Short mmCIF file of C-alpha atoms in Angstrom, two decimals:
data_model
loop_
_atom_site.label_atom_id
_atom_site.label_comp_id
_atom_site.label_asym_id
_atom_site.label_seq_id
_atom_site.Cartn_x
_atom_site.Cartn_y
_atom_site.Cartn_z
CA MET A 1 112.72 -11.90 32.66
CA HIS A 2 109.09 -12.53 31.75
CA ASP A 3 107.64 -9.56 33.63
CA ILE A 4 105.52 -7.27 31.44
CA ASP A 5 106.36 -3.59 31.95
CA ILE A 6 105.82 -0.37 30.05
CA ASP A 7 109.30 -0.48 28.51
CA LEU A 8 108.61 -3.91 27.02
CA VAL A 9 105.30 -2.70 25.58
CA GLU A 10 106.99 0.29 23.97
CA MET A 11 109.77 -1.88 22.58
CA THR A 12 107.17 -4.29 21.19
CA LEU A 13 105.58 -1.37 19.35
CA ASP A 14 109.01 -0.41 17.97
CA VAL A 15 109.56 -3.97 16.77
CA VAL A 16 106.15 -4.05 15.09
CA LYS A 17 106.82 -0.70 13.40
CA TYR A 18 110.14 -1.99 12.12
CA ALA A 19 108.52 -5.19 10.84
CA ILE A 20 105.75 -3.25 9.06
CA ASN A 21 108.31 -0.94 7.46
CA ARG A 22 110.44 -3.88 6.35
CA ILE A 23 107.52 -5.88 5.00
CA THR A 24 106.10 -2.96 2.99
CA LYS A 25 109.44 -1.76 1.60
CA THR A 26 109.85 -3.00 -1.99
CA ASN A 27 113.49 -1.93 -2.41
CA PRO A 28 115.38 -2.44 0.86
CA GLU A 29 118.90 -1.18 1.38
CA LEU A 30 121.39 -3.76 0.08
CA GLY A 31 123.78 -3.35 2.97
CA LYS A 32 127.54 -2.92 2.98
CA PRO A 33 129.90 -5.45 4.53
CA LYS A 34 131.97 -4.48 7.56
CA SER A 35 134.77 -6.33 9.30
CA GLU A 36 134.36 -7.77 12.77
CA GLN A 37 136.69 -5.07 14.08
CA GLU A 38 134.56 -2.31 12.51
CA LEU A 39 131.37 -3.75 13.92
CA ARG A 40 132.87 -4.15 17.37
CA SER A 41 134.00 -0.53 17.39
CA LEU A 42 130.52 0.64 16.35
CA VAL A 43 128.50 -1.67 18.60
CA GLY A 44 130.73 -2.20 21.61
CA GLU A 45 130.02 -4.82 24.27
CA THR A 46 126.41 -5.99 24.16
CA ILE A 47 126.41 -9.03 26.43
CA THR A 48 127.03 -7.68 29.93
CA ALA A 49 126.15 -8.63 33.50
CA ASN A 50 123.31 -6.10 33.72
CA GLY A 51 122.32 -5.94 30.06
CA ILE A 52 122.28 -2.84 27.86
CA GLY A 53 118.51 -2.58 27.64
CA GLY A 54 116.13 -3.63 24.91
CA GLU A 55 115.79 -0.18 23.36
CA ASN A 56 119.55 0.24 23.08
CA ALA A 57 120.06 -3.28 21.69
CA PHE A 58 117.28 -2.83 19.12
CA ASN A 59 118.67 0.53 18.00
CA LEU A 60 122.09 -1.04 17.50
CA PHE A 61 120.47 -3.68 15.33
CA LYS A 62 118.51 -1.13 13.27
CA GLU A 63 121.26 1.43 12.86
CA VAL A 64 124.38 -0.73 12.58
CA LEU A 65 123.96 -4.49 12.35
CA ILE A 66 121.20 -4.77 9.76
CA LYS A 67 123.06 -2.33 7.51
CA ALA A 68 125.98 -4.74 7.36
CA THR A 69 123.82 -7.51 5.89
CA VAL A 70 122.46 -8.32 2.44
CA PRO A 71 118.70 -8.91 2.42
CA ILE A 72 118.00 -12.06 0.46
CA ASP A 73 114.99 -10.45 -1.20
CA HIS A 74 116.77 -7.42 -2.65
CA PRO A 75 115.90 -7.22 -6.38
CA ARG A 76 119.59 -6.91 -7.29
CA HIS A 77 120.67 -9.83 -5.10
CA LEU A 78 121.20 -12.37 -7.89
CA ALA A 79 124.01 -14.42 -6.33
CA PHE A 80 123.94 -18.00 -5.02
CA VAL A 81 120.23 -18.92 -4.74
CA PRO A 82 118.52 -15.86 -3.26
CA ALA A 83 114.97 -15.85 -1.93
CA SER A 84 111.92 -13.65 -2.02
CA PRO A 85 109.47 -14.46 0.75
CA THR A 86 106.02 -12.99 0.26
CA ARG A 87 104.95 -10.29 2.67
CA ALA A 88 102.25 -12.64 3.91
CA ALA A 89 104.86 -15.32 4.66
CA ILE A 90 107.15 -12.87 6.46
CA MET A 91 104.27 -11.57 8.54
CA PHE A 92 103.19 -15.07 9.49
CA ASP A 93 106.74 -16.00 10.40
CA LEU A 94 106.36 -13.44 13.19
CA VAL A 95 103.07 -15.07 14.20
CA THR A 96 104.68 -18.52 14.11
CA SER A 97 107.44 -17.45 16.50
CA ALA A 98 105.04 -15.60 18.79
CA SER A 99 102.76 -18.65 18.98
CA SER A 100 105.47 -20.88 20.52
CA ILE A 101 104.32 -24.09 18.86
CA HIS A 102 106.49 -27.17 19.18
CA GLY A 103 106.02 -28.88 15.83
CA ALA A 104 107.48 -32.30 16.56
CA TYR A 105 104.37 -34.16 17.72
CA TRP A 106 100.66 -33.91 17.02
CA MET A 107 99.87 -33.97 20.76
CA GLU A 108 101.50 -30.56 21.23
CA GLY A 109 101.16 -28.96 17.81
CA ALA A 110 98.07 -30.44 16.12
CA GLY A 111 96.67 -27.18 14.74
CA GLY A 112 99.99 -25.94 13.40
CA ILE A 113 100.94 -29.34 11.96
CA TYR A 114 97.53 -29.61 10.28
CA ALA A 115 98.14 -26.29 8.50
CA GLU A 116 101.67 -27.36 7.53
CA ASN A 117 100.27 -30.56 6.08
CA GLU A 118 97.83 -28.60 3.92
CA ALA A 119 100.81 -26.85 2.33
CA MET A 120 102.66 -30.16 2.05
CA ARG A 121 99.75 -31.73 0.15
CA TRP A 122 100.05 -29.02 -2.50
CA LEU A 123 103.81 -29.51 -2.65
CA VAL A 124 103.42 -33.27 -3.09
CA SER A 125 100.80 -32.73 -5.79
CA LEU A 126 103.38 -30.85 -7.88
CA THR A 127 105.64 -33.91 -8.01
CA GLY A 128 103.12 -36.37 -9.44
CA LEU A 129 104.04 -38.97 -6.82
CA PRO A 130 101.45 -41.65 -5.93
CA GLU A 131 98.52 -40.86 -3.64
CA LYS A 132 100.11 -42.17 -0.43
CA ALA A 133 103.26 -40.07 -0.85
CA PHE A 134 103.84 -37.41 1.77
CA GLY A 135 106.57 -35.38 3.42
CA VAL A 136 107.67 -33.09 6.20
CA PHE A 137 109.24 -29.65 6.43
CA THR A 138 112.89 -29.46 7.45
CA SER A 139 115.42 -26.72 8.09
CA GLY A 140 116.63 -26.82 4.48
CA GLY A 141 117.97 -28.92 1.65
CA THR A 142 120.89 -30.37 3.58
CA ALA A 143 118.64 -31.74 6.35
CA ALA A 144 116.16 -32.96 3.74
CA ASN A 145 118.82 -34.74 1.68
CA LEU A 146 120.28 -36.28 4.82
CA SER A 147 116.86 -37.49 5.97
CA GLY A 148 116.20 -39.02 2.55
CA MET A 149 119.53 -40.80 2.46
CA VAL A 150 119.21 -42.12 6.01
CA THR A 151 115.86 -43.59 4.97
CA ALA A 152 117.41 -45.11 1.84
CA ARG A 153 120.32 -46.63 3.75
CA GLU A 154 118.16 -48.08 6.52
CA ASN A 155 115.80 -49.58 3.96
CA TRP A 156 118.82 -51.17 2.20
CA ARG A 157 120.17 -52.50 5.49
CA LYS A 158 116.97 -54.40 6.18
CA VAL A 159 118.49 -57.07 3.94
CA PRO A 160 120.61 -59.10 6.42
CA GLU A 161 123.76 -59.29 4.27
CA ASN A 162 123.80 -55.49 3.99
CA LYS A 163 123.46 -54.79 7.71
CA ASN A 164 127.12 -54.08 8.44
CA LYS A 165 128.18 -52.87 5.01
CA LYS A 166 129.34 -49.36 4.26
CA GLY A 167 126.99 -48.01 1.63
CA LEU A 168 127.79 -46.43 -1.73
CA ILE A 169 125.94 -43.63 -3.52
CA ILE A 170 126.21 -42.43 -7.12
CA THR A 171 125.56 -38.81 -8.08
CA SER A 172 126.77 -36.27 -10.59
CA SER A 173 129.84 -34.09 -10.14
CA GLY A 174 127.42 -31.19 -10.62
CA ALA A 175 125.33 -32.21 -7.61
CA HIS A 176 124.99 -29.84 -4.67
CA SER A 177 127.80 -29.85 -2.12
CA SER A 178 125.38 -31.10 0.55
CA ILE A 179 125.19 -34.48 -1.20
CA LYS A 180 128.90 -35.06 -0.69
CA ALA A 181 128.72 -33.71 2.86
CA MET A 182 125.70 -35.86 3.64
CA ALA A 183 127.53 -38.99 2.44
CA LYS A 184 130.25 -38.27 5.01
CA VAL A 185 127.69 -37.90 7.78
CA ILE A 186 126.14 -41.33 7.08
CA ASP A 187 129.61 -42.83 6.45
CA ALA A 188 128.85 -43.75 2.86
CA ASP A 189 131.21 -43.65 -0.09
CA ILE A 190 130.22 -41.62 -3.11
CA VAL A 191 130.95 -42.06 -6.82
CA LEU A 192 130.76 -38.88 -8.89
CA VAL A 193 129.69 -39.19 -12.50
CA PRO A 194 131.83 -36.60 -14.33
CA SER A 195 129.36 -34.29 -16.02
CA ASN A 196 129.34 -30.58 -16.75
CA ASN A 197 125.82 -30.91 -18.02
CA VAL A 198 122.95 -33.39 -17.70
CA MET A 199 123.63 -36.73 -16.00
CA SER A 200 122.01 -39.09 -18.48
CA LYS A 201 120.71 -42.61 -18.29
CA GLU A 202 123.77 -43.74 -20.25
CA ASP A 203 126.12 -41.90 -17.87
CA LEU A 204 124.61 -43.74 -14.92
CA GLN A 205 124.73 -47.11 -16.66
CA LYS A 206 128.43 -46.61 -17.43
CA ALA A 207 129.15 -45.62 -13.83
CA ILE A 208 127.45 -48.73 -12.49
CA ALA A 209 129.18 -50.96 -15.04
CA ALA A 210 132.56 -49.54 -13.95
CA LEU A 211 132.04 -50.59 -10.32
CA SER A 212 133.81 -53.63 -8.95
CA ILE A 213 131.69 -56.54 -7.72
CA ALA A 214 132.27 -55.47 -4.11
CA GLU A 215 131.33 -51.86 -4.89
CA ARG A 216 128.18 -52.89 -6.70
CA GLU A 217 127.11 -54.87 -3.64
CA ARG A 218 127.43 -51.69 -1.56
CA LEU A 219 125.53 -49.44 -3.98
CA PHE A 220 122.14 -48.53 -2.53
CA ALA A 221 121.12 -45.13 -3.96
CA VAL A 222 121.39 -42.70 -6.85
CA VAL A 223 120.95 -38.97 -6.34
CA ALA A 224 119.82 -36.99 -9.37
CA THR A 225 119.48 -33.22 -9.46
CA GLY A 226 116.35 -31.36 -10.42
CA GLY A 227 117.98 -28.02 -11.16
CA THR A 228 121.66 -27.64 -10.26
CA THR A 229 122.51 -24.66 -8.11
CA ASN A 230 125.23 -23.51 -10.47
CA ALA A 231 123.38 -23.59 -13.78
CA GLY A 232 119.81 -24.84 -13.27
CA ILE A 233 120.53 -28.12 -15.08
CA ILE A 234 118.00 -30.94 -14.71
CA ASP A 235 119.31 -34.49 -14.95
CA ASP A 236 117.64 -37.14 -17.09
CA LEU A 237 115.18 -38.02 -14.36
CA LYS A 238 113.13 -40.42 -16.45
CA GLY A 239 116.13 -42.38 -17.71
CA ILE A 240 117.78 -42.47 -14.29
CA SER A 241 114.56 -43.68 -12.68
CA GLU A 242 114.43 -46.55 -15.19
CA VAL A 243 117.96 -47.63 -14.28
CA CYS A 244 117.21 -47.39 -10.56
CA LYS A 245 114.12 -49.57 -10.98
CA GLN A 246 116.06 -52.13 -13.00
CA GLU A 247 118.97 -52.19 -10.54
CA ASN A 248 116.78 -52.02 -7.40
CA LEU A 249 118.32 -48.74 -6.21
CA TRP A 250 116.79 -45.93 -4.19
CA PHE A 251 116.11 -42.95 -6.47
CA HIS A 252 116.46 -39.59 -4.72
CA VAL A 253 115.96 -36.26 -6.51
CA ASP A 254 117.58 -33.19 -5.03
CA ALA A 255 115.31 -30.42 -6.32
CA ALA A 256 116.05 -28.03 -3.47
CA TYR A 257 116.42 -25.08 -5.83
CA GLY A 258 114.69 -26.26 -9.00
CA GLY A 259 111.70 -27.90 -7.34
CA GLY A 260 109.82 -24.62 -7.26
CA ALA A 261 109.71 -24.77 -11.07
CA LEU A 262 107.36 -27.77 -10.80
CA ALA A 263 104.67 -25.11 -10.37
CA ALA A 264 105.51 -23.53 -13.74
CA ASP A 265 103.65 -25.01 -16.71
CA SER A 266 106.33 -23.76 -19.13
CA VAL A 267 109.04 -26.07 -17.72
CA ARG A 268 107.16 -28.83 -15.90
CA HIS A 269 107.89 -31.27 -18.75
CA LEU A 270 111.62 -30.97 -18.01
CA PHE A 271 111.03 -32.87 -14.77
CA GLN A 272 109.52 -35.95 -16.39
CA GLY A 273 110.45 -38.96 -14.28
CA ILE A 274 110.42 -37.16 -10.92
CA GLU A 275 107.14 -38.94 -10.19
CA ASN A 276 109.16 -42.19 -10.00
CA ALA A 277 111.42 -40.94 -7.19
CA ASP A 278 111.58 -42.64 -3.81
CA SER A 279 112.33 -39.31 -2.16
CA ILE A 280 112.50 -35.67 -3.26
CA THR A 281 114.00 -32.57 -1.66
CA ILE A 282 112.40 -29.17 -2.31
CA ASP A 283 113.24 -25.92 -0.50
CA PRO A 284 110.25 -23.56 -0.24
CA HIS A 285 112.62 -20.90 1.10
CA LYS A 286 114.30 -20.80 -2.28
CA TRP A 287 111.78 -20.58 -5.12
CA LEU A 288 108.46 -20.90 -3.31
CA PHE A 289 108.66 -17.57 -1.52
CA SER A 290 108.98 -18.69 2.11
CA PRO A 291 111.31 -17.16 4.71
CA TYR A 292 114.39 -19.01 5.89
CA ASP A 293 114.44 -21.70 7.03
CA CYS A 294 112.05 -23.99 5.21
CA GLY A 295 113.03 -27.10 3.30
CA ALA A 296 111.01 -30.23 2.62
CA ILE A 297 111.63 -33.95 2.19
CA ILE A 298 108.94 -35.94 0.39
CA TYR A 299 108.71 -39.74 0.34
CA LYS A 300 106.92 -42.11 -2.03
CA ASN A 301 106.49 -44.44 0.97
CA PRO A 302 106.51 -42.40 4.20
CA GLU A 303 106.37 -45.55 6.33
CA LEU A 304 109.97 -46.34 5.34
CA ALA A 305 111.01 -42.92 6.65
CA LYS A 306 109.14 -43.53 9.89
CA GLU A 307 110.94 -46.84 10.38
CA ALA A 308 114.27 -45.05 9.92
CA HIS A 309 113.68 -41.92 12.01
CA ALA A 310 111.14 -42.53 14.79
CA GLN A 311 112.87 -42.00 18.14
CA GLU A 312 112.39 -43.99 21.32
CA GLY A 313 112.54 -42.69 24.88
CA SER A 314 110.56 -43.10 28.07
CA TYR A 315 109.50 -39.46 28.07
CA LEU A 316 108.38 -39.85 24.43
CA ASP A 317 106.13 -42.86 25.05
CA ILE A 318 103.05 -40.68 25.54
CA PHE A 319 103.30 -39.53 21.94
CA LYS A 320 102.81 -43.13 20.82
CA ASP A 321 99.71 -43.52 22.95
CA GLU A 322 96.38 -44.03 21.20
CA GLY A 323 95.01 -40.85 22.75
CA ALA A 324 97.80 -38.77 21.23
CA GLN A 325 97.73 -40.21 17.74
CA GLY A 326 98.23 -37.97 14.74
CA PHE A 327 100.92 -37.05 12.24
CA ASN A 328 104.24 -36.62 14.08
CA PRO A 329 106.74 -34.76 11.85
CA SER A 330 109.71 -35.82 13.97
CA ASP A 331 109.13 -39.41 12.86
CA TYR A 332 110.03 -38.62 9.24
CA GLN A 333 113.29 -36.68 9.38
CA ILE A 334 116.43 -36.30 11.45
CA GLN A 335 115.29 -33.53 13.79
CA LEU A 336 113.31 -34.11 16.96
CA THR A 337 112.87 -30.52 18.13
CA ARG A 338 111.40 -28.43 15.33
CA ARG A 339 109.40 -25.28 14.80
CA VAL A 340 106.37 -25.37 12.50
CA ARG A 341 108.40 -23.89 9.69
CA GLY A 342 105.78 -24.77 7.07
CA LEU A 343 103.24 -22.34 8.58
CA PRO A 344 104.43 -19.22 6.69
CA LEU A 345 104.16 -21.16 3.41
CA TRP A 346 100.65 -22.33 4.34
CA PHE A 347 99.51 -18.79 5.19
CA SER A 348 101.00 -17.35 2.00
CA LEU A 349 99.39 -20.05 -0.15
CA ALA A 350 96.06 -19.58 1.62
CA THR A 351 96.33 -15.81 1.19
CA HIS A 352 97.42 -15.63 -2.45
CA GLY A 353 96.29 -18.90 -4.01
CA THR A 354 98.38 -21.30 -6.07
CA ASP A 355 97.81 -19.45 -9.37
CA LYS A 356 99.81 -16.47 -8.09
CA TYR A 357 102.57 -18.84 -7.06
CA LYS A 358 102.65 -20.25 -10.57
CA SER A 359 102.90 -16.78 -12.13
CA ALA A 360 105.63 -15.70 -9.68
CA VAL A 361 107.76 -18.73 -10.55
CA GLU A 362 107.15 -18.11 -14.26
CA LYS A 363 108.44 -14.56 -13.73
CA GLY A 364 111.83 -15.90 -12.63
CA ILE A 365 112.05 -17.98 -15.80
CA SER A 366 111.01 -14.99 -17.92
CA LEU A 367 113.66 -12.81 -16.27
CA ALA A 368 116.33 -15.38 -17.11
CA ASN A 369 115.22 -15.42 -20.75
CA LEU A 370 115.14 -11.61 -20.81
CA ALA A 371 118.65 -11.42 -19.36
CA SER A 372 119.82 -13.87 -22.02
CA LYS A 373 118.40 -11.62 -24.75
CA ILE A 374 120.00 -8.50 -23.24
CA ILE A 375 123.38 -10.26 -22.95
CA GLN A 376 123.26 -11.40 -26.56
CA GLU A 377 122.67 -7.79 -27.64
CA ASN A 378 125.55 -6.45 -25.54
CA PRO A 379 128.97 -6.57 -27.26
CA ILE A 380 131.04 -6.75 -24.05
CA VAL A 381 129.40 -9.92 -22.66
CA GLU A 382 128.30 -13.29 -24.01
CA LEU A 383 126.35 -16.31 -22.84
CA VAL A 384 128.30 -19.30 -21.56
CA ARG A 385 125.30 -21.56 -22.15
CA GLU A 386 121.59 -21.15 -22.76
CA PRO A 387 119.72 -20.24 -19.57
CA SER A 388 118.16 -23.10 -17.63
CA LEU A 389 115.27 -22.48 -15.23
CA SER A 390 116.19 -19.12 -13.68
CA CYS A 391 120.01 -19.40 -13.95
CA VAL A 392 122.07 -17.49 -16.53
CA LEU A 393 125.82 -18.03 -16.94
CA PHE A 394 127.68 -15.37 -18.89
CA ARG A 395 131.19 -14.03 -19.33
CA ARG A 396 132.61 -10.55 -19.55
CA LYS A 397 134.84 -10.78 -22.60
CA GLY A 398 138.51 -10.49 -21.73
CA TRP A 399 138.14 -10.59 -17.97
CA THR A 400 140.32 -12.61 -15.62
CA ALA A 401 139.20 -14.25 -12.38
CA THR A 402 140.62 -11.28 -10.46
CA GLU A 403 138.53 -8.82 -12.43
CA TYR A 404 135.33 -10.76 -11.71
CA ARG A 405 136.20 -10.83 -8.03
CA ASP A 406 137.02 -7.11 -7.85
CA TRP A 407 133.81 -6.26 -9.73
CA THR A 408 131.76 -8.29 -7.25
CA TYR A 409 133.31 -6.59 -4.23
CA LYS A 410 132.99 -3.10 -5.73
CA ASN A 411 129.26 -3.45 -6.36
CA HIS A 412 128.80 -4.97 -2.91
CA ARG A 413 130.77 -2.26 -1.11
CA GLU A 414 128.74 0.41 -2.87
CA GLY A 415 125.50 -1.24 -1.79
CA PHE A 416 124.40 -1.57 -5.40
CA ALA A 417 124.14 -5.28 -6.18
CA LEU A 418 125.38 -8.71 -5.17
CA VAL A 419 126.31 -10.81 -8.20
CA THR A 420 129.12 -13.31 -7.69
CA PRO A 421 131.35 -15.31 -10.05
CA THR A 422 131.35 -19.06 -10.45
CA LYS A 423 133.33 -21.60 -12.45
CA TRP A 424 132.35 -23.44 -15.61
CA LYS A 425 134.23 -26.19 -17.39
CA THR A 426 135.06 -25.27 -20.96
CA GLY A 427 136.90 -28.10 -22.68
CA ASN A 428 139.34 -29.50 -20.14
CA ASP A 429 139.68 -26.33 -18.11
CA TYR A 430 137.53 -24.41 -15.66
CA GLU A 431 137.02 -20.73 -16.34
CA THR A 432 135.64 -18.02 -14.08
CA VAL A 433 132.34 -16.60 -15.33
CA SER A 434 129.47 -14.61 -13.88
CA ARG A 435 126.02 -15.84 -12.96
CA PHE A 436 122.52 -14.52 -12.44
CA CYS A 437 119.92 -16.46 -10.45
CA PHE A 438 116.45 -14.92 -10.68
CA ILE A 439 114.03 -15.66 -7.87
CA ASN A 440 112.54 -12.26 -7.02
CA PRO A 441 109.57 -11.21 -9.18
CA ASP A 442 110.39 -7.58 -8.29
CA THR A 443 113.66 -7.68 -10.24
CA THR A 444 113.29 -5.51 -13.35
CA GLU A 445 114.82 -5.15 -16.79
CA GLU A 446 116.38 -1.92 -15.55
CA ASP A 447 118.11 -3.84 -12.73
CA ILE A 448 119.61 -6.28 -15.25
CA ARG A 449 120.82 -3.53 -17.57
CA ALA A 450 122.23 -1.49 -14.68
CA ILE A 451 124.25 -4.44 -13.37
CA LEU A 452 125.67 -5.23 -16.81
CA LYS A 453 126.57 -1.56 -17.26
CA THR A 454 128.90 -1.79 -14.23
CA MET A 455 131.00 -4.22 -16.28
CA GLU A 456 131.90 -1.55 -18.82
#
């Protein structure tokens, strides 16, 4: 399989041409969804005893499969939390894969890990955490949140009377779904503070006061959100950190989406208190222009993470040897095998400089404010709430949930835009509304107006 022949060389050239075309294209095709049955009829059987050949497989990808996907960096992809990796980052993602670096241990991946750590130092500097704080790149926010909570739980269980207890976590009802899922994985209970907006210091104090004595003894962590996925809301990080310090609780901030805004001077003050966190999640593949998959978990005291995550095994002993010493990323998060997923971020930062990153993040915030202005001037739509970070919630006056859904599918089928509905609590009821999330600096005012026009 590893023999080099002329066909492989030609296919490599085809792949490079495709990559160059994709990297340089500023307005890629949005893509139209197809059912599994449609794709099977167009593609046929691809995994066979003798193979179908690289040229044939690559052509099927180019002509059929890729056209049934939505590129995350399309300027009219404003659903969920999109992404917009820089061309430098995309290019270096190819280099990262071609380099075959195992990024778990310094002994194997020293050069790649060193470069990753350069990017991590910048990321940590945005948080304002103390000098010894550091982190590691993960596959995304879920893995980062899980790694942070495993560290918190193991630190709590160092107290003998907590060793066999089932832990308890408090977070907001607006927290990301991964927080609830992560609690299941570590077999912890979770208390949700009911909040459609900011989880405040007072909200947290009330939630703790409402716990039974037995529940309070099991409480070991609070998870605040630095930019909710749904609406960009930032919890009262300063107030929550004060409560956590007073109650001796681990303070974790999930800033997977919103953490990129730490680079923006216009909103940095909204994150006051994040510098008091014990751990922070930030996803560079969301608002820091890296390709999927690239998350990060940052610790105030990395040694606590190492105590929780370092793995033992006879074949791993060499990595602990004095001659192999260095920073071992696998010691600080749940994954042993890992690629050096921070390398594309490092290369992009080294290429463009941090000032361009700041201006690109500011552009997302400006686009949200521009969309808000356009919505307020349009008689058929109205804001649900003021924009926060790069999220804008708005309603089409008179529409039902079905109409939002049909509108989403119509624009998607036509390959025009992907904007999806969400739910927002108004009074005691949840209503279906629409939502923009601006990440891509290439999104324009014309894109915003064109999408709103499809609601007429």
